[in-house]
Short mmCIF file of C-alpha atoms in Angstrom, two decimals:
data_model
loop_
_atom_site.label_atom_id
_atom_site.label_comp_id
_atom_site.label_asym_id
_atom_site.label_seq_id
_atom_site.Cartn_x
_atom_site.Cartn_y
_atom_site.Cartn_z
CA PRO A 60 -0.01 -0.01 -0.04
CA ALA A 61 1.03 3.63 -0.58
CA ARG A 62 2.64 5.45 2.26
CA ALA A 63 1.90 9.14 2.69
CA ALA A 64 4.77 11.61 2.38
CA GLU A 65 5.62 13.55 5.52
CA GLY A 66 6.02 17.30 6.25
CA PRO A 67 3.61 20.23 5.90
CA GLU A 68 1.71 20.75 2.64
CA LEU A 69 2.98 23.63 0.48
CA ALA A 70 0.63 26.59 0.28
CA LEU A 71 0.41 29.12 -2.51
CA PRO A 72 -0.10 32.86 -1.70
CA ALA A 73 -3.67 33.95 -1.12
CA GLY A 74 -3.68 35.99 -4.33
CA ALA A 75 -2.98 33.08 -6.68
CA ARG A 76 -5.17 33.07 -9.79
CA GLU A 77 -7.41 30.10 -10.55
CA GLU A 78 -8.44 28.69 -13.91
CA ARG A 79 -10.80 25.71 -14.37
CA PHE A 80 -11.39 23.50 -17.39
CA ASP A 81 -14.33 21.02 -17.33
CA PHE A 82 -14.71 20.70 -21.17
CA GLU A 83 -18.47 21.00 -21.02
CA THR A 84 -18.70 24.26 -23.01
CA ALA A 85 -15.27 24.58 -24.61
CA GLY A 86 -12.71 22.45 -26.33
CA VAL A 87 -8.94 22.75 -26.67
CA GLU A 88 -8.82 25.10 -29.64
CA ARG A 89 -6.80 27.64 -27.58
CA TRP A 90 -4.48 24.95 -26.19
CA THR A 91 -1.09 24.03 -27.61
CA THR A 92 -0.74 20.45 -28.83
CA VAL A 93 2.89 19.40 -28.57
CA ALA A 94 2.18 15.79 -29.63
CA GLY A 95 -0.86 13.50 -29.63
CA ARG A 96 -4.46 13.45 -30.76
CA TRP A 97 -6.41 15.35 -28.14
CA GLY A 98 -10.10 16.01 -28.41
CA VAL A 99 -13.23 16.60 -26.32
CA GLU A 100 -15.73 13.61 -26.32
CA ASP A 101 -18.92 12.65 -24.74
CA MET A 102 -18.51 10.25 -21.88
CA ALA A 103 -21.22 8.81 -19.63
CA GLY A 104 -20.31 9.24 -15.91
CA ALA A 105 -17.79 12.07 -16.51
CA PRO A 106 -17.01 13.81 -13.17
CA SER A 107 -18.22 17.27 -14.24
CA GLY A 108 -21.07 16.44 -16.61
CA GLY A 109 -20.96 14.58 -19.96
CA ARG A 110 -17.75 15.75 -21.80
CA VAL A 111 -14.09 14.99 -21.20
CA LEU A 112 -10.69 15.53 -22.88
CA VAL A 113 -9.35 12.28 -24.41
CA GLN A 114 -5.95 11.51 -25.88
CA ARG A 115 -6.10 8.76 -28.54
CA GLU A 116 -2.72 8.76 -30.36
CA THR A 117 -0.95 5.44 -29.77
CA ARG A 118 2.26 5.73 -31.80
CA ASN A 119 4.14 8.57 -30.01
CA GLU A 120 6.70 8.10 -27.18
CA PHE A 121 4.94 10.88 -25.25
CA ASN A 122 1.81 12.98 -25.87
CA VAL A 123 1.54 16.50 -24.46
CA VAL A 124 -1.08 19.26 -24.64
CA VAL A 125 -0.56 22.59 -22.85
CA ALA A 126 -3.35 24.73 -21.41
CA PRO A 127 -3.49 28.46 -22.46
CA PRO A 128 -2.88 30.24 -19.15
CA GLY A 129 0.52 31.02 -17.66
CA PRO A 130 3.39 30.94 -17.42
CA TYR A 131 3.51 30.44 -13.62
CA THR A 132 6.30 30.39 -11.09
CA ALA A 133 4.29 28.47 -8.50
CA VAL A 134 1.28 26.18 -9.17
CA ASP A 135 -1.26 23.97 -7.48
CA VAL A 136 -2.76 21.75 -10.21
CA SER A 137 -5.37 19.01 -9.93
CA VAL A 138 -7.13 16.84 -12.55
CA LYS A 139 -9.29 13.82 -12.70
CA LEU A 140 -8.01 11.05 -15.07
CA GLN A 141 -9.25 7.79 -16.29
CA PRO A 142 -6.86 5.29 -17.93
CA ILE A 143 -9.10 3.80 -20.62
CA ALA A 144 -6.77 1.38 -22.48
CA GLY A 145 -3.14 0.54 -23.26
CA LYS A 146 -1.02 -2.64 -23.54
CA GLU A 147 2.40 -1.07 -23.45
CA ASP A 148 1.40 1.77 -21.15
CA ALA A 149 -1.86 3.03 -19.60
CA SER A 150 -0.94 6.36 -18.01
CA GLY A 151 -1.86 9.96 -17.55
CA GLY A 152 -0.13 12.87 -15.88
CA ILE A 153 0.18 16.63 -15.21
CA VAL A 154 2.88 18.61 -16.93
CA PHE A 155 4.11 21.75 -15.17
CA ARG A 156 6.74 24.45 -15.79
CA PHE A 157 6.50 23.70 -19.52
CA ALA A 158 8.71 26.02 -21.49
CA ASP A 159 10.68 25.54 -24.81
CA GLY A 160 9.76 21.84 -24.83
CA ARG A 161 11.09 21.14 -21.37
CA TYR A 162 8.92 20.27 -18.39
CA TYR A 163 8.29 18.32 -15.25
CA VAL A 164 5.54 15.61 -15.25
CA VAL A 165 3.91 13.67 -12.49
CA ARG A 166 2.13 10.58 -13.67
CA ALA A 167 0.08 7.56 -12.66
CA ASN A 168 0.16 4.25 -14.64
CA ALA A 169 -2.53 1.62 -14.50
CA LEU A 170 -0.10 -1.16 -15.61
CA GLU A 171 2.64 -0.41 -12.94
CA GLY A 172 2.67 -0.29 -9.16
CA ASN A 173 4.37 3.15 -9.05
CA PHE A 174 3.59 6.89 -9.03
CA ARG A 175 6.42 8.97 -10.49
CA LEU A 176 7.86 12.41 -11.06
CA TYR A 177 10.03 12.96 -14.12
CA VAL A 178 11.90 15.83 -15.77
CA TYR A 179 11.96 16.03 -19.61
CA GLU A 180 14.78 17.83 -21.43
CA GLY A 181 14.85 16.17 -24.88
CA GLY A 182 14.79 12.84 -22.92
CA ARG A 183 13.06 11.72 -19.75
CA ARG A 184 14.72 11.24 -16.36
CA GLN A 185 13.03 9.93 -13.16
CA LEU A 186 13.32 12.26 -10.14
CA ALA A 187 11.12 10.47 -7.52
CA SER A 188 8.89 7.39 -7.31
CA ALA A 189 6.47 5.88 -4.76
CA ARG A 190 5.05 2.31 -4.71
CA ILE A 191 1.27 2.14 -5.06
CA THR A 192 -1.58 -0.18 -5.97
CA PRO A 193 -1.92 0.52 -9.70
CA PRO A 194 -4.86 2.83 -10.60
CA ARG A 195 -7.72 0.86 -12.14
CA LEU A 196 -8.38 0.94 -15.85
CA GLY A 197 -11.87 2.48 -16.52
CA ALA A 198 -12.03 4.24 -13.16
CA TRP A 199 -11.52 7.94 -12.38
CA HIS A 200 -8.60 8.91 -10.18
CA ASP A 201 -7.49 12.24 -8.67
CA LEU A 202 -4.06 13.60 -9.50
CA ARG A 203 -2.58 16.72 -7.92
CA VAL A 204 0.81 18.49 -7.81
CA ILE A 205 2.09 21.67 -6.07
CA ALA A 206 5.35 23.33 -7.09
CA MET A 207 6.82 26.33 -5.29
CA GLY A 208 10.42 27.40 -5.89
CA GLY A 209 12.45 24.19 -5.99
CA ARG A 210 9.98 22.15 -3.92
CA MET A 211 7.32 19.78 -5.33
CA GLN A 212 4.69 17.67 -3.74
CA ALA A 213 2.31 15.17 -5.55
CA TRP A 214 -0.87 13.36 -4.58
CA LEU A 215 -2.81 10.33 -6.00
CA ASP A 216 -6.41 9.80 -4.90
CA GLY A 217 -5.98 12.20 -1.99
CA THR A 218 -2.75 10.73 -0.60
CA ARG A 219 0.43 12.71 -0.76
CA LEU A 220 3.06 10.33 -2.00
CA LEU A 221 5.93 12.36 -3.41
CA GLU A 222 8.17 15.12 -2.07
CA HIS A 223 11.10 16.35 -4.10
CA ARG A 224 13.39 19.32 -4.65
CA ASP A 225 14.62 20.33 -8.06
CA ALA A 226 15.25 23.93 -9.25
CA ARG A 227 16.30 23.54 -12.87
CA PHE A 228 13.04 25.04 -14.23
CA ALA A 229 11.63 28.07 -12.44
CA ALA A 230 8.52 28.80 -14.38
CA GLY A 231 6.27 27.64 -17.22
CA ARG A 232 2.79 26.55 -18.32
CA VAL A 233 0.60 23.58 -17.26
CA GLY A 234 -0.52 20.71 -19.43
CA LEU A 235 -1.52 17.06 -19.61
CA TRP A 236 0.47 13.98 -20.63
CA THR A 237 0.25 10.38 -21.79
CA LYS A 238 2.82 7.87 -22.96
CA ALA A 239 3.05 5.39 -25.82
CA ASP A 240 -0.29 3.56 -26.49
CA SER A 241 -2.21 5.01 -23.56
CA ILE A 242 -5.71 6.12 -24.24
CA THR A 243 -6.63 8.38 -21.30
CA ALA A 244 -9.55 10.68 -20.38
CA PHE A 245 -9.16 13.85 -18.35
CA ASP A 246 -11.67 16.10 -16.68
CA ASP A 247 -11.95 18.87 -14.02
CA LEU A 248 -8.54 20.46 -14.54
CA SER A 249 -7.88 23.16 -11.97
CA ILE A 250 -4.85 25.49 -12.13
CA ARG A 251 -4.04 27.86 -9.25
CA GLY A 252 -0.94 29.80 -10.00
CA VAL A 253 1.35 32.76 -9.40
CA PRO A 254 1.96 34.33 -12.79
CA GLY A 255 5.57 34.99 -13.91
CA GLY A 256 8.52 33.78 -15.81
CA ALA A 257 9.22 33.40 -19.57
#
């Protein structure tokens, strides 16, 4: 079973701005697709109504779409994700501090018993990992990350599992991520952030 990380939860300043995306009334026309086939689809049982964002490309190493707001220096981001299918990989994640193709990503994988934080700079490198019971295919799961300065904390289904320090990227935008043949749905993306940076 997953073991909660220790220490106080990071807290953004009171004046942090909030943006919410539930995909009920708007698609991703203003978003930046880095890789993948991202689209809003009808889905019964969606957390916020009847429409969700789904990534369906199965031939790329990684698939990334970036939301329009930002950049931010500090963020508190949460999203609901449902791993739908995948034989090589069945994952979904939150991208943060995205700038010039570089970013951090925290991800959950329904085929593996781990929850991980990576950095991507032309290639991916693992920064932190926690052992978990793999998220269920076809079920909705809650993913959250807070990044302030060089500190990062990440949650899966309400349990804080990761604490890490890394200061190579100071600011950037927020997005969503899948890997390989993952088909994954996302809903209720919430971004609280302190604007700033390139």
